[in-house]
Amino acid sequence: MGGESVEAHHSEIRILKEIAELLNEGTEINGLLSEVLAKLLHVTGLSSGWIFLVEPDGKHMLAAKENLPHALAYNDCEPMCTGDCWCLDRYNNGRLQKATNIIECKRIESALAMKREDTNGLTHHATIPLRAGNEKFGILNVGAPNKTHFEPEELALLESIAFQIGTALKRIKLIEVEQETALTAERNRLARDLHDSVSQLLFSLRLTARGGAEMTADKETKETFTYIQDLAQEALSEMRALIWQLRPRGLENGITSALLDYGQMLGLKVEPEVSGVISLPGKVEEALWRIGQEALANCKKHSGQEKVLLRLSMEAHQVEMLISDCGNGFYYDDKQGEIPTLGLQSMKKRAEHLKGQFKLKSSPDKGTTIQIIIPV
């Protein structure tokens, strides 16, 4: 028995080592979870597994799956991506604190109730929370055909692996924050360089051209200097707009103030309507700022109107931003057409990256309205 115990201990150490090596190398969450789940099933001899990542608001996403029975995998894993289940309920209400031995699978039971016979003998699974300290990320579920009991040693091993996964998830999230911070710092540096060098050169060129136009009496030469002056002024305006995009000065005074100042710089008359207390997390505020910049720039380029409505409201744990003009507009059918330009697609991606919604309404000669709703 002693020899078997030592051998089992060595096996556990090997399993933990192999999975730790995978987790230490990974930098992309979904791909990493799929690899780790496949390795876990291989080394433990279990047949099926899946990982749910759970947001703080309780919304879950199927982040990884391995060898699911067809009853759970059909139609692009629709049974796994819709509805709730007992393991998620326990996780969300705080009752799932450690590896739990066999939970009857509500999703499998639903398949059996539909008289599906392609469950591959899977009826139960063990559920283990993914966590690092007090921070929770989701749950790991594993099972095997006709397996209705996990030994304490098996649960302890699964819990150790789950802690490893949770720690890796926290590490990756911290790396993402560091990368965003570094990117912001680099944007600020580039903005300073552009302001200190290129903008100053364009300003000097504009003054020189104006001086040349005032000094010469030749009509054609004066027109040339005036043309150079106008070009320099246009380039200077474009450079200032670019610097604003790289380094959002004024954002420290709030998103409304920043967008009003940006619209004024573009020559637009922005009419603000603000309701609720607009106090936003940094990521949400920056996303609205970037979306607002793109929307106001589109108004300037395409609407043919100077007047723009900016509406910001905060209620029921969500912020809504609406930017609307009564200008030229364009044909768009949200039921049939795709988002027509890269700028609009970028706005949509920014909103959806924060679990938000992007809504576009436009028609010829009736203006364009962009609505963004982001949960806070």
PDB file of N, CA and C in Angstrom, residues 110-142:
ATOM      1  N   SER A 110     -32.174  17.751 -19.181  1.00  0.00           N
ATOM      2  CA  SER A 110     -33.055  18.367 -20.184  1.00  0.00           C
ATOM      3  C   SER A 110     -32.985  17.599 -21.497  1.00  0.00           C
ATOM      4  N   ALA A 111     -31.752  17.148 -21.849  1.00  0.00           N
ATOM      5  CA  ALA A 111     -31.598  16.359 -23.074  1.00  0.00           C
ATOM      6  C   ALA A 111     -32.346  15.036 -22.964  1.00  0.00           C
ATOM      7  N   LEU A 112     -32.258  14.402 -21.806  1.00  0.00           N
ATOM      8  CA  LEU A 112     -32.963  13.135 -21.618  1.00  0.00           C
ATOM      9  C   LEU A 112     -34.474  13.336 -21.637  1.00  0.00           C
ATOM     10  N   ALA A 113     -34.928  14.458 -21.092  1.00  0.00           N
ATOM     11  CA  ALA A 113     -36.364  14.746 -21.111  1.00  0.00           C
ATOM     12  C   ALA A 113     -36.867  14.913 -22.541  1.00  0.00           C
ATOM     13  N   MET A 114     -35.970  15.344 -23.436  1.00  0.00           N
ATOM     14  CA  MET A 114     -36.322  15.482 -24.853  1.00  0.00           C
ATOM     15  C   MET A 114     -36.164  14.143 -25.588  1.00  0.00           C
ATOM     16  N   LYS A 115     -35.854  13.079 -24.813  1.00  0.00           N
ATOM     17  CA  LYS A 115     -35.684  11.726 -25.342  1.00  0.00           C
ATOM     18  C   LYS A 115     -34.504  11.625 -26.306  1.00  0.00           C
ATOM     19  N   ARG A 116     -33.456  12.439 -26.021  1.00  0.00           N
ATOM     20  CA  ARG A 116     -32.225  12.309 -26.789  1.00  0.00           C
ATOM     21  C   ARG A 116     -31.429  11.148 -26.194  1.00  0.00           C
ATOM     22  N   GLU A 117     -30.758  10.388 -27.027  1.00  0.00           N
ATOM     23  CA  GLU A 117     -30.014   9.220 -26.567  1.00  0.00           C
ATOM     24  C   GLU A 117     -28.512   9.367 -26.802  1.00  0.00           C
ATOM     25  N   ASP A 118     -28.070  10.606 -27.103  1.00  0.00           N
ATOM     26  CA  ASP A 118     -26.661  10.806 -27.439  1.00  0.00           C
ATOM     27  C   ASP A 118     -25.917  11.537 -26.327  1.00  0.00           C
ATOM     28  N   THR A 119     -26.151  11.100 -25.069  1.00  0.00           N
ATOM     29  CA  THR A 119     -25.452  11.691 -23.924  1.00  0.00           C
ATOM     30  C   THR A 119     -24.159  10.953 -23.587  1.00  0.00           C
ATOM     31  N   ASN A 120     -23.876   9.865 -24.284  1.00  0.00           N
ATOM     32  CA  ASN A 120     -22.643   9.084 -24.081  1.00  0.00           C
ATOM     33  C   ASN A 120     -22.477   8.608 -22.644  1.00  0.00           C
ATOM     34  N   GLY A 121     -23.589   8.376 -21.960  1.00  0.00           N
ATOM     35  CA  GLY A 121     -23.514   7.853 -20.604  1.00  0.00           C
ATOM     36  C   GLY A 121     -23.157   8.890 -19.551  1.00  0.00           C
ATOM     37  N   LEU A 122     -23.005  10.166 -19.952  1.00  0.00           N
ATOM     38  CA  LEU A 122     -22.668  11.214 -18.994  1.00  0.00           C
ATOM     39  C   LEU A 122     -23.937  11.702 -18.300  1.00  0.00           C
ATOM     40  N   THR A 123     -23.996  11.545 -16.991  1.00  0.00           N
ATOM     41  CA  THR A 123     -25.178  11.972 -16.241  1.00  0.00           C
ATOM     42  C   THR A 123     -24.824  12.941 -15.116  1.00  0.00           C
ATOM     43  N   HIS A 124     -23.588  12.883 -14.609  1.00  0.00           N
ATOM     44  CA  HIS A 124     -23.161  13.698 -13.477  1.00  0.00           C
ATOM     45  C   HIS A 124     -21.812  14.338 -13.800  1.00  0.00           C
ATOM     46  N   HIS A 125     -21.446  15.314 -12.986  1.00  0.00           N
ATOM     47  CA  HIS A 125     -20.112  15.890 -13.129  1.00  0.00           C
ATOM     48  C   HIS A 125     -19.670  16.480 -11.796  1.00  0.00           C
ATOM     49  N   ALA A 126     -18.359  16.609 -11.638  1.00  0.00           N
ATOM     50  CA  ALA A 126     -17.809  17.340 -10.499  1.00  0.00           C
ATOM     51  C   ALA A 126     -17.674  18.805 -10.909  1.00  0.00           C
ATOM     52  N   THR A 127     -17.860  19.698  -9.962  1.00  0.00           N
ATOM     53  CA  THR A 127     -17.798  21.136 -10.209  1.00  0.00           C
ATOM     54  C   THR A 127     -16.770  21.767  -9.276  1.00  0.00           C
ATOM     55  N   ILE A 128     -15.861  22.553  -9.862  1.00  0.00           N
ATOM     56  CA  ILE A 128     -14.791  23.164  -9.080  1.00  0.00           C
ATOM     57  C   ILE A 128     -14.704  24.654  -9.447  1.00  0.00           C
ATOM     58  N   PRO A 129     -14.764  25.544  -8.448  1.00  0.00           N
ATOM     59  CA  PRO A 129     -14.654  26.972  -8.763  1.00  0.00           C
ATOM     60  C   PRO A 129     -13.230  27.341  -9.159  1.00  0.00           C
ATOM     61  N   LEU A 130     -13.111  28.256 -10.116  1.00  0.00           N
ATOM     62  CA  LEU A 130     -11.812  28.801 -10.518  1.00  0.00           C
ATOM     63  C   LEU A 130     -11.613  30.104  -9.756  1.00  0.00           C
ATOM     64  N   ARG A 131     -10.583  30.167  -8.937  1.00  0.00           N
ATOM     65  CA  ARG A 131     -10.395  31.344  -8.113  1.00  0.00           C
ATOM     66  C   ARG A 131      -8.919  31.561  -7.828  1.00  0.00           C
ATOM     67  N   ALA A 132      -8.605  32.795  -7.445  1.00  0.00           N
ATOM     68  CA  ALA A 132      -7.272  33.146  -6.974  1.00  0.00           C
ATOM     69  C   ALA A 132      -7.478  34.067  -5.780  1.00  0.00           C
ATOM     70  N   GLY A 133      -7.217  33.558  -4.587  1.00  0.00           N
ATOM     71  CA  GLY A 133      -7.539  34.313  -3.385  1.00  0.00           C
ATOM     72  C   GLY A 133      -9.040  34.482  -3.270  1.00  0.00           C
ATOM     73  N   ASN A 134      -9.487  35.712  -3.090  1.00  0.00           N
ATOM     74  CA  ASN A 134     -10.919  35.979  -2.986  1.00  0.00           C
ATOM     75  C   ASN A 134     -11.553  36.315  -4.328  1.00  0.00           C
ATOM     76  N   GLU A 135     -10.768  36.307  -5.379  1.00  0.00           N
ATOM     77  CA  GLU A 135     -11.277  36.659  -6.709  1.00  0.00           C
ATOM     78  C   GLU A 135     -11.732  35.402  -7.447  1.00  0.00           C
ATOM     79  N   LYS A 136     -12.967  35.444  -7.974  1.00  0.00           N
ATOM     80  CA  LYS A 136     -13.537  34.287  -8.664  1.00  0.00           C
ATOM     81  C   LYS A 136     -13.636  34.577 -10.163  1.00  0.00           C
ATOM     82  N   PHE A 137     -13.429  33.523 -10.976  1.00  0.00           N
ATOM     83  CA  PHE A 137     -13.428  33.691 -12.418  1.00  0.00           C
ATOM     84  C   PHE A 137     -14.456  32.807 -13.132  1.00  0.00           C
ATOM     85  N   GLY A 138     -14.849  31.676 -12.528  1.00  0.00           N
ATOM     86  CA  GLY A 138     -15.770  30.775 -13.201  1.00  0.00           C
ATOM     87  C   GLY A 138     -15.717  29.393 -12.586  1.00  0.00           C
ATOM     88  N   ILE A 139     -16.113  28.401 -13.374  1.00  0.00           N
ATOM     89  CA  ILE A 139     -16.137  27.026 -12.857  1.00  0.00           C
ATOM     90  C   ILE A 139     -15.596  26.038 -13.886  1.00  0.00           C
ATOM     91  N   LEU A 140     -15.021  24.989 -13.353  1.00  0.00           N
ATOM     92  CA  LEU A 140     -14.527  23.854 -14.137  1.00  0.00           C
ATOM     93  C   LEU A 140     -15.430  22.660 -13.850  1.00  0.00           C
ATOM     94  N   ASN A 141     -15.960  22.044 -14.898  1.00  0.00           N
ATOM     95  CA  ASN A 141     -16.791  20.847 -14.763  1.00  0.00           C
ATOM     96  C   ASN A 141     -16.134  19.687 -15.499  1.00  0.00           C
ATOM     97  N   VAL A 142     -16.064  18.534 -14.860  1.00  0.00           N
ATOM     98  CA  VAL A 142     -15.491  17.347 -15.506  1.00  0.00           C
ATOM     99  C   VAL A 142     -16.335  16.128 -15.141  1.00  0.00           C
TER     100      VAL A 142
END
